[in-house]
Coordinates of C-alpha atoms and ligand atoms in Angstrom, one line a residue:
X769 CA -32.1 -7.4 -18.2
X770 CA -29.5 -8.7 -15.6
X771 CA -27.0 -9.2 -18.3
X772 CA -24.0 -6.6 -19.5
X773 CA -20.7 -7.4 -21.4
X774 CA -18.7 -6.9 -18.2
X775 CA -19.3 -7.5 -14.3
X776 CA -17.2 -5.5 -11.9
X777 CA -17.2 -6.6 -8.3
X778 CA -16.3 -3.9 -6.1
X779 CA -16.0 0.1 -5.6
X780 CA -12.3 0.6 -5.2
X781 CA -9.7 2.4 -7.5
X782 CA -9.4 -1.3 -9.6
X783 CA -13.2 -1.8 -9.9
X784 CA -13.2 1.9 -10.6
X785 CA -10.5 1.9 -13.5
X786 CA -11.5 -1.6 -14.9
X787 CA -15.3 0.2 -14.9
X788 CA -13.9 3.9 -16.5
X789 CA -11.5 1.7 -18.6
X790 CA -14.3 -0.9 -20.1
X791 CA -17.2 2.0 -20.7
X792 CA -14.4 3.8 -22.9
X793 CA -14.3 0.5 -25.1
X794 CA -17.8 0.8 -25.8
X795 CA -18.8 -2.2 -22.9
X796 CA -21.8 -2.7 -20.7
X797 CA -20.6 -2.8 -17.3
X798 CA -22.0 -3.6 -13.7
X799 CA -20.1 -2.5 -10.8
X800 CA -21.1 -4.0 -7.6
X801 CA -20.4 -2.1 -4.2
X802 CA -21.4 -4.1 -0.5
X803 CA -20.6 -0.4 0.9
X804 CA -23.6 2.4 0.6
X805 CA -20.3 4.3 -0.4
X806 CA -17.4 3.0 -2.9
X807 CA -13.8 4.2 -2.1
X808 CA -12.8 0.7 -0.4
X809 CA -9.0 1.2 1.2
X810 CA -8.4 3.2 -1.9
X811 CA -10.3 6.4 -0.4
X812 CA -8.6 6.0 2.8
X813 CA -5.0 5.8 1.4
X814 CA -2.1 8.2 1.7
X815 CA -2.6 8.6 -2.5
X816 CA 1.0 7.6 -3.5
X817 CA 1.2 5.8 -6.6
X818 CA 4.7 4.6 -8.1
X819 CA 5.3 6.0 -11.8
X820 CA 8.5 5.9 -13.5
X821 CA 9.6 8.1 -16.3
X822 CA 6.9 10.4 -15.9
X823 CA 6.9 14.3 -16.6
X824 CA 6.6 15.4 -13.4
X825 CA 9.7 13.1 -12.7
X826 CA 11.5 15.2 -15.6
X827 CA 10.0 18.5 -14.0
X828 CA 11.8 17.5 -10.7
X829 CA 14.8 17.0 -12.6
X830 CA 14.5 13.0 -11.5
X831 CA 15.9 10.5 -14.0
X832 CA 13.9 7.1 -14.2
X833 CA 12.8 4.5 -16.4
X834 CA 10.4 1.3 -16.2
X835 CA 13.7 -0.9 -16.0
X836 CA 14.8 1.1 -12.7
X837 CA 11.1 0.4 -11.8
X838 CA 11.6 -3.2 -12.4
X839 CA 14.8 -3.6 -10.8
X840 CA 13.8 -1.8 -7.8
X841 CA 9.9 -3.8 -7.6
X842 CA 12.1 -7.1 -8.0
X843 CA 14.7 -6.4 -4.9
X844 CA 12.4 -4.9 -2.6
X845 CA 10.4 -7.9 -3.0
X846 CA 13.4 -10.0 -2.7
X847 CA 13.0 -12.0 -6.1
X848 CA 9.9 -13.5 -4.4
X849 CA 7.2 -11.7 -6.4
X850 CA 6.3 -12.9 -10.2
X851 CA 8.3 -11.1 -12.6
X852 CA 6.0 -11.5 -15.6
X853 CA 3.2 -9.3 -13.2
X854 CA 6.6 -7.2 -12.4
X855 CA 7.3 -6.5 -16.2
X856 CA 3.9 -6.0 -17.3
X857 CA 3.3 -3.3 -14.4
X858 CA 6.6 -1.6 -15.2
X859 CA 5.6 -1.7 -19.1
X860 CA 2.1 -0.4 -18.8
X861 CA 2.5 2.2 -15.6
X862 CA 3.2 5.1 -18.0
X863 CA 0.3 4.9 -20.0
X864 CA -1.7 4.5 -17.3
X865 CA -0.5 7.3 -15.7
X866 CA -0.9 9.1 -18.9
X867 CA -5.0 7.4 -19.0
X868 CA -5.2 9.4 -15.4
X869 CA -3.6 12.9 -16.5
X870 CA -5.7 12.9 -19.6
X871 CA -9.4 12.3 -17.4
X872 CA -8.5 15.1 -14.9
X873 CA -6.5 13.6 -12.5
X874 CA -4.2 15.9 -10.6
X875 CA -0.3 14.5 -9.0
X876 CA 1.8 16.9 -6.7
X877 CA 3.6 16.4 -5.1
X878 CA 6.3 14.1 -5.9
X879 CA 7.4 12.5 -2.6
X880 CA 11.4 12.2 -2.1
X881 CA 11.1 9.6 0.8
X882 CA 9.8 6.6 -0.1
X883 CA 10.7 3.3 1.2
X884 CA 12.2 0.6 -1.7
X885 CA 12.9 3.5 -4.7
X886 CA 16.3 4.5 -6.0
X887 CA 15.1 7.6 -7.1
X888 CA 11.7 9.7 -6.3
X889 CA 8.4 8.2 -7.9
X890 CA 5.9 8.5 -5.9
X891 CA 2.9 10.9 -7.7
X892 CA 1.1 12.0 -5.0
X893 CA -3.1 12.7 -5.1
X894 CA -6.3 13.1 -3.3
X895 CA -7.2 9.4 -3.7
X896 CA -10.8 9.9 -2.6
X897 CA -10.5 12.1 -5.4
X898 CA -9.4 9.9 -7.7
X899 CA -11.6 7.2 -7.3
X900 CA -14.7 9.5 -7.2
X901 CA -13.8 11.2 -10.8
X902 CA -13.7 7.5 -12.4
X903 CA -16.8 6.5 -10.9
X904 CA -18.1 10.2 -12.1
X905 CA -17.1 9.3 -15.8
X906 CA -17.7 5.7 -15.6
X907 CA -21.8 6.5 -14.4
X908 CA -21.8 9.7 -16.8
X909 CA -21.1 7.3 -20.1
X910 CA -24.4 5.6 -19.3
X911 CA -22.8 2.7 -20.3
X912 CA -22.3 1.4 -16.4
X913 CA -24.7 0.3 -14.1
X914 CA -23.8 0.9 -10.7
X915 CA -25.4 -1.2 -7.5
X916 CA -24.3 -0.2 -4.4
X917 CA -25.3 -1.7 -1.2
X918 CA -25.3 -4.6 -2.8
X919 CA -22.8 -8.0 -2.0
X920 CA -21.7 -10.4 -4.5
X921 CA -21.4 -13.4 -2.7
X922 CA -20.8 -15.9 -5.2
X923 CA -19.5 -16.5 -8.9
X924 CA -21.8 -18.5 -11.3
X925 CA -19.7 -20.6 -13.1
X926 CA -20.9 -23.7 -15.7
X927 CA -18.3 -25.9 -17.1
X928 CA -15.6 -24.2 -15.7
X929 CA -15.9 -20.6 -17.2
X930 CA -17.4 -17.8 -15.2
X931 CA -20.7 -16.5 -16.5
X932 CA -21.6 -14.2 -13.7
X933 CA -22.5 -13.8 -10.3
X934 CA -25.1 -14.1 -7.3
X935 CA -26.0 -11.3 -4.8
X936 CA -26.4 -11.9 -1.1
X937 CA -30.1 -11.7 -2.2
X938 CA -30.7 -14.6 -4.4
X939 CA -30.6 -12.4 -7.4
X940 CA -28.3 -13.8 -10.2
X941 CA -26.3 -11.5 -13.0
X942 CA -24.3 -12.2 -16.0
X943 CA -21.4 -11.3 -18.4
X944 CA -21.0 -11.9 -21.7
X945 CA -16.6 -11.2 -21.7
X946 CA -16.3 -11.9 -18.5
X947 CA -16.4 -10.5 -14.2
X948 CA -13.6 -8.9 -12.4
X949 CA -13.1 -9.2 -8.9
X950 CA -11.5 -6.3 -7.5
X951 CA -13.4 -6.5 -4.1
X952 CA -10.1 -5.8 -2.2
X953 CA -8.2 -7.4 0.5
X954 CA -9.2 -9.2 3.6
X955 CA -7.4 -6.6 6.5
X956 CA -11.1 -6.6 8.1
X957 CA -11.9 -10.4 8.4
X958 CA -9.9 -11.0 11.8
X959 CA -10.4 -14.9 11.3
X960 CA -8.9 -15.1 8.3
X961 CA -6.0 -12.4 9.4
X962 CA -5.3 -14.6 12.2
X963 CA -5.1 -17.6 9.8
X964 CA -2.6 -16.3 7.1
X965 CA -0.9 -13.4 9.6
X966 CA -0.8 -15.1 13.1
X967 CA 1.7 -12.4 13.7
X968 CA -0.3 -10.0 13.2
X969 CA -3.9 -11.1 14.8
X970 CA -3.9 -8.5 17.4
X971 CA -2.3 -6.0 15.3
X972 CA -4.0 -2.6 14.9
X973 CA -6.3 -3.0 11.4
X974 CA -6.8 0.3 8.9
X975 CA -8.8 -0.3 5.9
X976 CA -11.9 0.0 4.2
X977 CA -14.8 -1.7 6.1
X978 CA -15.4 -3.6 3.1
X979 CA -12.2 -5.8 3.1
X980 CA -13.1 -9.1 4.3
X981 CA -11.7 -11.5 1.6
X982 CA -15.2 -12.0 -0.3
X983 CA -13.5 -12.5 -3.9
X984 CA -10.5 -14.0 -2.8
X985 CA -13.3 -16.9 -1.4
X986 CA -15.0 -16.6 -4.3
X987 CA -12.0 -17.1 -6.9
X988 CA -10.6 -19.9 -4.2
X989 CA -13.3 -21.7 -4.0
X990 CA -13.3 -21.9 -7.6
X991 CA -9.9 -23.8 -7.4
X992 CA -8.0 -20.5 -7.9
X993 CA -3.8 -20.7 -7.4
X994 CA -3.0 -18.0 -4.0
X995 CA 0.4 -16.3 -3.9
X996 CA 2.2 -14.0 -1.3
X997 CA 0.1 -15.3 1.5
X998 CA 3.5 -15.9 3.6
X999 CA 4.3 -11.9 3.1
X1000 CA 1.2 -10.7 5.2
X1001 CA 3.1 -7.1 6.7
X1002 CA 1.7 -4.5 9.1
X1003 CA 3.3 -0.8 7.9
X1004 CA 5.4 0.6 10.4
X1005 CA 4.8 3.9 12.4
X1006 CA 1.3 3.6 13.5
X1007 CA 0.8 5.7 17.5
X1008 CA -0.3 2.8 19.3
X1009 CA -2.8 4.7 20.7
X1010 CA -4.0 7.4 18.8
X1011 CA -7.4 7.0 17.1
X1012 CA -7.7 10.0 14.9
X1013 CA -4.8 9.5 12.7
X1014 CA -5.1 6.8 10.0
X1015 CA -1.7 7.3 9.1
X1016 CA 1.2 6.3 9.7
X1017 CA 4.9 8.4 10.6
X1018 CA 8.2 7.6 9.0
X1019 CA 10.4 10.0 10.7
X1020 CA 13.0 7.2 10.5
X1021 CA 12.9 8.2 6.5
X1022 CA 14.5 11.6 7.4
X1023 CA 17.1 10.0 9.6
X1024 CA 15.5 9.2 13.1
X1025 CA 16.5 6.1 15.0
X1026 CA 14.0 3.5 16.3
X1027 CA 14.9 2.1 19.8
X1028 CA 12.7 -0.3 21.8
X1029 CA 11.1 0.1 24.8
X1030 CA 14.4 -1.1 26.7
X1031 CA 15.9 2.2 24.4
X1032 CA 18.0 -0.3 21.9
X1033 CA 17.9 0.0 18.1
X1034 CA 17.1 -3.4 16.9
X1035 CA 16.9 -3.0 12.8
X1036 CA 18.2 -1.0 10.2
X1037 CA 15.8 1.5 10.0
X1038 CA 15.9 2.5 6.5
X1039 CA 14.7 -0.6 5.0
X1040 CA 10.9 -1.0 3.8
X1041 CA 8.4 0.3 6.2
X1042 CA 6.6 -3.3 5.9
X1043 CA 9.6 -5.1 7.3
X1044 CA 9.8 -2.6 10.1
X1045 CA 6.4 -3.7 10.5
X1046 CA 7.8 -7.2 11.1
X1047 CA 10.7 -5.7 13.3
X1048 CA 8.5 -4.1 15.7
X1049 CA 6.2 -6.8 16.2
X1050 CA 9.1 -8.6 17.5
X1051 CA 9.8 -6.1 20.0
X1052 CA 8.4 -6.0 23.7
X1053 CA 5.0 -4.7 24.0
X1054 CA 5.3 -4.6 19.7
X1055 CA 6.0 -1.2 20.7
X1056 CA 9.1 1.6 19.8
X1057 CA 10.1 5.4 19.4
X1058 CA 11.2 7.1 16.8
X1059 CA 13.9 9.4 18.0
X1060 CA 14.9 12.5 16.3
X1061 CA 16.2 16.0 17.1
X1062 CA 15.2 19.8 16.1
X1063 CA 16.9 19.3 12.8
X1064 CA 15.3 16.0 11.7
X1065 CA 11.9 17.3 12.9
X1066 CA 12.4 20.7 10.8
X1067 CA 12.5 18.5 7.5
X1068 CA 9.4 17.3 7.9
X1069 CA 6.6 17.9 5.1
X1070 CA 3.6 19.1 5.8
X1071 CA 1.6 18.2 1.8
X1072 CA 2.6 14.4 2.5
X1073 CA 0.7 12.6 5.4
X1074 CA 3.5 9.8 6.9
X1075 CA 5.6 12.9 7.1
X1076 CA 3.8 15.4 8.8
X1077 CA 5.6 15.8 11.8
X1078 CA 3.9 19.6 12.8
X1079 CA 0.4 18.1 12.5
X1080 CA 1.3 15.1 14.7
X1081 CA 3.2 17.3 17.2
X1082 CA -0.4 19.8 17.4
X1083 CA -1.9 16.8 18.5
X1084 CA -0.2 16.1 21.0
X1085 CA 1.3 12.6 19.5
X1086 CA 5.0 13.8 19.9
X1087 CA 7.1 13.1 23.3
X1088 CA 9.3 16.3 23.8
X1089 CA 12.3 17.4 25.8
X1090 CA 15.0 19.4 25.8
X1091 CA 17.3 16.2 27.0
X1092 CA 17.4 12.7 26.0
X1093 CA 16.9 12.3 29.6
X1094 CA 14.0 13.8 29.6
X1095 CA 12.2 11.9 26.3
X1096 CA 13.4 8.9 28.0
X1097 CA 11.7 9.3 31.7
X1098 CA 8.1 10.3 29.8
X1099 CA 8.8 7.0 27.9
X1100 CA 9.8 5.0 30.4
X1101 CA 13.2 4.2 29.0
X1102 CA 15.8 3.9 30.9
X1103 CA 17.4 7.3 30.3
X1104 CA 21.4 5.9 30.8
X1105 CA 20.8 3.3 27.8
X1106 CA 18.8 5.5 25.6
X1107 CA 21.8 8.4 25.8
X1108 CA 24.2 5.3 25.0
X1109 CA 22.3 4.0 22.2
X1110 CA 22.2 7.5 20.6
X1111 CA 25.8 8.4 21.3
X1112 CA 27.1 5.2 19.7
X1113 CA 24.2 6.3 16.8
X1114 CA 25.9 9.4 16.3
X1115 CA 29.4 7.8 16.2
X1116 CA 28.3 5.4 13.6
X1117 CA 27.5 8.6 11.8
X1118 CA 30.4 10.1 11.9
X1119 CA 32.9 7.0 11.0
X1120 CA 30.6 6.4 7.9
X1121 CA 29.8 2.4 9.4
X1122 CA 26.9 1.3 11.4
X1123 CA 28.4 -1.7 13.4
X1124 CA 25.3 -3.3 14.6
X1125 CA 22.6 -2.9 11.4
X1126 CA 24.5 -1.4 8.8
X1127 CA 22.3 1.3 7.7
X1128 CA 24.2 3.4 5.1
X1129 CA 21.2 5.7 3.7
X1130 CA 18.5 7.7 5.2
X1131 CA 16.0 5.3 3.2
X1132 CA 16.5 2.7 0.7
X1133 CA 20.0 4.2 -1.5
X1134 CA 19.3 7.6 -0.7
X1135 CA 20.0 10.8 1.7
X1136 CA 23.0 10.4 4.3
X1137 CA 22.8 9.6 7.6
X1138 CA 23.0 12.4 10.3
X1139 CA 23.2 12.7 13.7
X1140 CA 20.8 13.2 16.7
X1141 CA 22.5 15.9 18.9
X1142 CA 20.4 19.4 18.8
X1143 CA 17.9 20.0 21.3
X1144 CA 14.9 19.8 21.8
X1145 CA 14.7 15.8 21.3
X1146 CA 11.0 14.2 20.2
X1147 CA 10.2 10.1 20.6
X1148 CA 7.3 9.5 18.2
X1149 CA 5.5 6.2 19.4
X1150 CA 5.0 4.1 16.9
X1151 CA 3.6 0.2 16.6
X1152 CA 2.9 -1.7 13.3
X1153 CA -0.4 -1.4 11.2
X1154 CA -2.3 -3.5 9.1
X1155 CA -3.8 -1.4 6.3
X1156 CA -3.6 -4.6 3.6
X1157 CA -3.0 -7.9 2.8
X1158 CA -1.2 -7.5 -0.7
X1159 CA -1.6 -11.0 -1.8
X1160 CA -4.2 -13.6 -2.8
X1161 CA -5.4 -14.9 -6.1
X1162 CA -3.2 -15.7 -8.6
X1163 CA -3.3 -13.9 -12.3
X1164 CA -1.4 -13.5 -15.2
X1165 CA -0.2 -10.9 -17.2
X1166 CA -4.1 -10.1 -18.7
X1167 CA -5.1 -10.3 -15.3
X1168 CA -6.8 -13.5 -16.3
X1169 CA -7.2 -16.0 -12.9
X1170 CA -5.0 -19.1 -13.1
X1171 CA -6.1 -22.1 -10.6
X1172 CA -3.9 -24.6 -9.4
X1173 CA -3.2 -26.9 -11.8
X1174 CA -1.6 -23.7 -13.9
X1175 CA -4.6 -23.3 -16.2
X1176 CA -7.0 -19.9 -16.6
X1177 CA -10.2 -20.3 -15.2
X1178 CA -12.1 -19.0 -18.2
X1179 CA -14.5 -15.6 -17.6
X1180 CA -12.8 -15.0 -14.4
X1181 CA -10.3 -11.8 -14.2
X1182 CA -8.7 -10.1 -11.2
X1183 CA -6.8 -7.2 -10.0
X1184 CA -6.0 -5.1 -6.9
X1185 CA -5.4 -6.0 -3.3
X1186 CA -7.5 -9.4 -3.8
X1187 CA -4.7 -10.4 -6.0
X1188 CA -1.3 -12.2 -5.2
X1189 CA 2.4 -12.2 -6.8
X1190 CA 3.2 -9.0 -7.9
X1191 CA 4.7 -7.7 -4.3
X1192 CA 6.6 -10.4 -3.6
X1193 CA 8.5 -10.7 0.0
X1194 CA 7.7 -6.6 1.0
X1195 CA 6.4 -3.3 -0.4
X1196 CA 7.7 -0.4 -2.2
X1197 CA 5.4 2.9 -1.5
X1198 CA 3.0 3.7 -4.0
X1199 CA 3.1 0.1 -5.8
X1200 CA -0.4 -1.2 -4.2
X1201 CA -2.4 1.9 -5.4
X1202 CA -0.3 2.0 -8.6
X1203 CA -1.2 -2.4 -8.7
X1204 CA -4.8 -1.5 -8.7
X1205 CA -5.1 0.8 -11.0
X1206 CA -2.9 -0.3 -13.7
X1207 CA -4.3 -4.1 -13.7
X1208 CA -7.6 -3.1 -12.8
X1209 CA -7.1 -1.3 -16.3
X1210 CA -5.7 -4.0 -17.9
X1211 CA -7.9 -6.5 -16.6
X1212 CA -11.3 -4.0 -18.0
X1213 CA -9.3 -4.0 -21.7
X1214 CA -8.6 -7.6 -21.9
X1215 CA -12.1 -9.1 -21.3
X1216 CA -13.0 -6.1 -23.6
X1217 CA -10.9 -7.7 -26.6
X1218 CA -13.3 -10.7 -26.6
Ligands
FAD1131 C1 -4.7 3.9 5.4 C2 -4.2 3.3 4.2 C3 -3.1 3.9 3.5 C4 -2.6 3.4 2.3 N1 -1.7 4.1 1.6 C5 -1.3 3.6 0.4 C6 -0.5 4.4 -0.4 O1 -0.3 5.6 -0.2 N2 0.0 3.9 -1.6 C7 -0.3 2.6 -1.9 O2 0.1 2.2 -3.0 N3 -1.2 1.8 -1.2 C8 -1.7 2.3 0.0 N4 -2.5 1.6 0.7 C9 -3.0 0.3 0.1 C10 -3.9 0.6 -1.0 O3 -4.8 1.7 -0.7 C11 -4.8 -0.6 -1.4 O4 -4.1 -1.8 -1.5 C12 -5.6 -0.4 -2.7 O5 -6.2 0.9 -2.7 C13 -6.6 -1.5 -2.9 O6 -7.5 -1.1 -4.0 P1 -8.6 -2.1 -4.4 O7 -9.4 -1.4 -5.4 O8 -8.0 -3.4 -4.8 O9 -9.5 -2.4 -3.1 P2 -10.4 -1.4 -2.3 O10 -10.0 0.0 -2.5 O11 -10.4 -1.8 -0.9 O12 -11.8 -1.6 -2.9 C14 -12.5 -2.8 -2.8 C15 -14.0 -2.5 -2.8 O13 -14.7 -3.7 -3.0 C16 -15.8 -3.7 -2.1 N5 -16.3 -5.1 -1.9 C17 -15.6 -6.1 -1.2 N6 -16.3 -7.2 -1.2 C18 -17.4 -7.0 -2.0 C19 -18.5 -7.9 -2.4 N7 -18.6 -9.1 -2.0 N8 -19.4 -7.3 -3.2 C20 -19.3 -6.0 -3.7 N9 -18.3 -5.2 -3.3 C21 -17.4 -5.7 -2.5 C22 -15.3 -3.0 -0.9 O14 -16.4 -2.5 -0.1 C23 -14.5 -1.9 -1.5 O15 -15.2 -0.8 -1.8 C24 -3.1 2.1 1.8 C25 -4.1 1.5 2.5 C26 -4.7 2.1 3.7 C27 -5.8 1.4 4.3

């Protein structure tokens, strides 16, 4: 019988917590993968998620709350994202944090640099990890039926409320509360990259091979409202070249300098790594080094992956010398600017005012500045990198879809990367992970309720 009480399109950490979050109510479920695997960008991710007020914030001895949350979500998005989606995240990230804890999942460490947080919040895990032990409990209830290698490629809707939804095969399924997308964003779908992020069409791309826009057609072309497509960002800190690492470096979060490839600063580097995204791709070649010295590279952290600096340096990724001089020539900077650059860096540092960017904090509000002056010297090469799109179709606070003309399109819910409005202008760590999970939650319970 092709028909269940709820249809979940896609194999990410949203389909994955709608699906665990749905089977607990008692629902029939059917998650749809394209993929022979699930995981989506979710697997591939660093694993931070942004929680406020949780107990390992108390452990740490960090003071938070759901307001800071909301305060800090609302700036770094520069009053551009929805504050209703803002609010509701901020209100319902503890208990979902709480939901994780309880089915086994695992958070350590709690990351200190972070781009767009007043204080620490970002709960680091194995995301694979964390995706795979939903799926585990989700299948294990009996109650969800998963399909994988199979595409959705369209909804069934009659009279305007969703009713299920048609495979790449012809073969038709339906819901009786309703179908979640939560098929991810559309990093892998270069046409449509190149029409929303022009900026960004020859960018480097990292995401799950599955990210090609499919729901956000499929809620579109149902007359579905977008938001955020104007706020399309790259992450900064990618090597240009390196293929092995997936990650990227923010050595600027622990007080480096980025300079150009004419060895100029050219941003205040402790903004979010998303509008250093923007930043870079300005820059000749859409190319620039991150500059540090011994000091800066010694605080690097070897259990959080964009600040691994020893791991990056065994591979070879690093530029080294005992002399600016000498990081310049292997850059191919001239080596009289670069020395000027960081001089007047260093000076800035030392009077307490940056003249030309006005950075006043190591990242966001927090750690002071310090200066580049103990050899050996590193230049970390670093470009922007596409590893979402953070926007798309509009919901509401259920996670219901709402078209153009304001109203909900009935049966039709959303949540994750396909969705739109809750980033706003840029991108605090840890909130695109946390977005998926906590709506793709709240999403599973509302069409539950009906
Ligand atoms: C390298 C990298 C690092 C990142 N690091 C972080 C981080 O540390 N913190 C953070 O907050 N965010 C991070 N992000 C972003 C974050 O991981 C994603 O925004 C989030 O995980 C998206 O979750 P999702 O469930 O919405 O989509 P996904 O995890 O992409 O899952 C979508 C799933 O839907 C499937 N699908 C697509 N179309 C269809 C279809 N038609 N039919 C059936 N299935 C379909 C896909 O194959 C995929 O499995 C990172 C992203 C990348 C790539």
């Amino acid at each position: 019988m092709n028909k269940v009480d709820i249809i979940i399109i896609g194999g990410g950490a949203a389909g994955w917590a709608a699906a665990l979050s749905a089977v607990q109510e008692n629902q029939s479920v059917f998650l749809f993968e394209k993929l022979s695997e699930s995981g989506g960008s979710s697997a591939k991710s660093g694993g931070c998620l942004a929680f406020a007020g949780t107990q390992l914030q108390r452990d740490n001895n960090v003071e938070d709350s759901p307001d800071l949350l909301y305060r800090d979500l609302i700036e770094i998005g520069k009053q551009e994202n929805d504050p209703v989606l803002v609010r509701t995240y901020c209100d319902t990230q503890l208990s979902v944090y709480q939901w994780l804890v309880d089915i086994g999942v695992r958070f350590s460490p709690l990351m200190e640099t972070a781009s767009g947080q007043s204080v620490p919040r970002v709960h680091s895990v194995d995301p694979a990890d964390m995706v795979r032990l939903m799926q585990s409990l989700a299948i294990k209830s009996n109650q969800c039926t998963y399909k994988n290698e199979c595409q959705i490629k369209s909804l069934i809707s009659e009279n305007g409320v969703v009713k299920g939804v048609t495979d790449t095969n012809g073969n038709n399924y339906y819901a009786n509360k309703g179908v979640i997308i939560a098929s991810g964003g559309f990093a892998k779908n270069p046409e449509m990259l190149r029409r929303f992020a022009p900026q960004y069409a020859e960018a480097i791309v990292v995401a799950g091979d599955g990210s090609t826009g499919d729901g956000l057609k499929m809620g579109w072309k149902l007359g579905a409202d977008l938001r955020d497509m104007a706020y399309i960002k790259g992450t900064f800190g990618k090597h240009p070249t390196d293929e092995h690492s997936e990650h990227s470096l923010q050595a600027v979060y622990k007080g480096a300098i980025a300079v150009n490839q004419n060895g100029k600063r050219f941003v205040n580097e402790s903004i979010s790594y998303k509008l250093l995204g923007d930043a870079v791709m300005s820059q000749p070649w859409n190319v620039a080094y991150q500059i540090m010295d011994q000091a800066i590279f010694d605080t690097g952290d070897d259990r959080v992956r964009i600040l691994d600096f020893g791991r990056r340096l065994e591979e070879g990724l690093f530029i080294v010398g005992d002399t600016l001089d000498e990081i310049a020539a292997m850059a191919e900077i001239d080596q009289q600017t670069l020395n000027d650059t960081v001089n007047r860096y260093n000076e800035y540092v030392e009077s307490g005012e940056d003249l030309e960017f006005g950075r006043t904090n190591m990242v966001h509000r927090h750690g002071s500045l310090v200066k580049i002056e103990k050899p050996p010297f590193y230049a970390y090469p670093s470009t922007a990198v596409v590893f979402g799109t953070y926007c798309g179709l509009r919901i509401d606070d259920t996670a219901r879809v709402i078209n153009v003309d304001d109203e909900v399109i009935g049966g039709l819910y959303a949540a994750g990367e396909v969705t739109g409005g809750f980033h706003g202008a840029a991108y605090m760590t840890g909130s695109a992970l946390g977005k998926a999970v906590v709506f793709g939650r709240i999403a599973a319970l509302e069409a539950a309720k009906k």
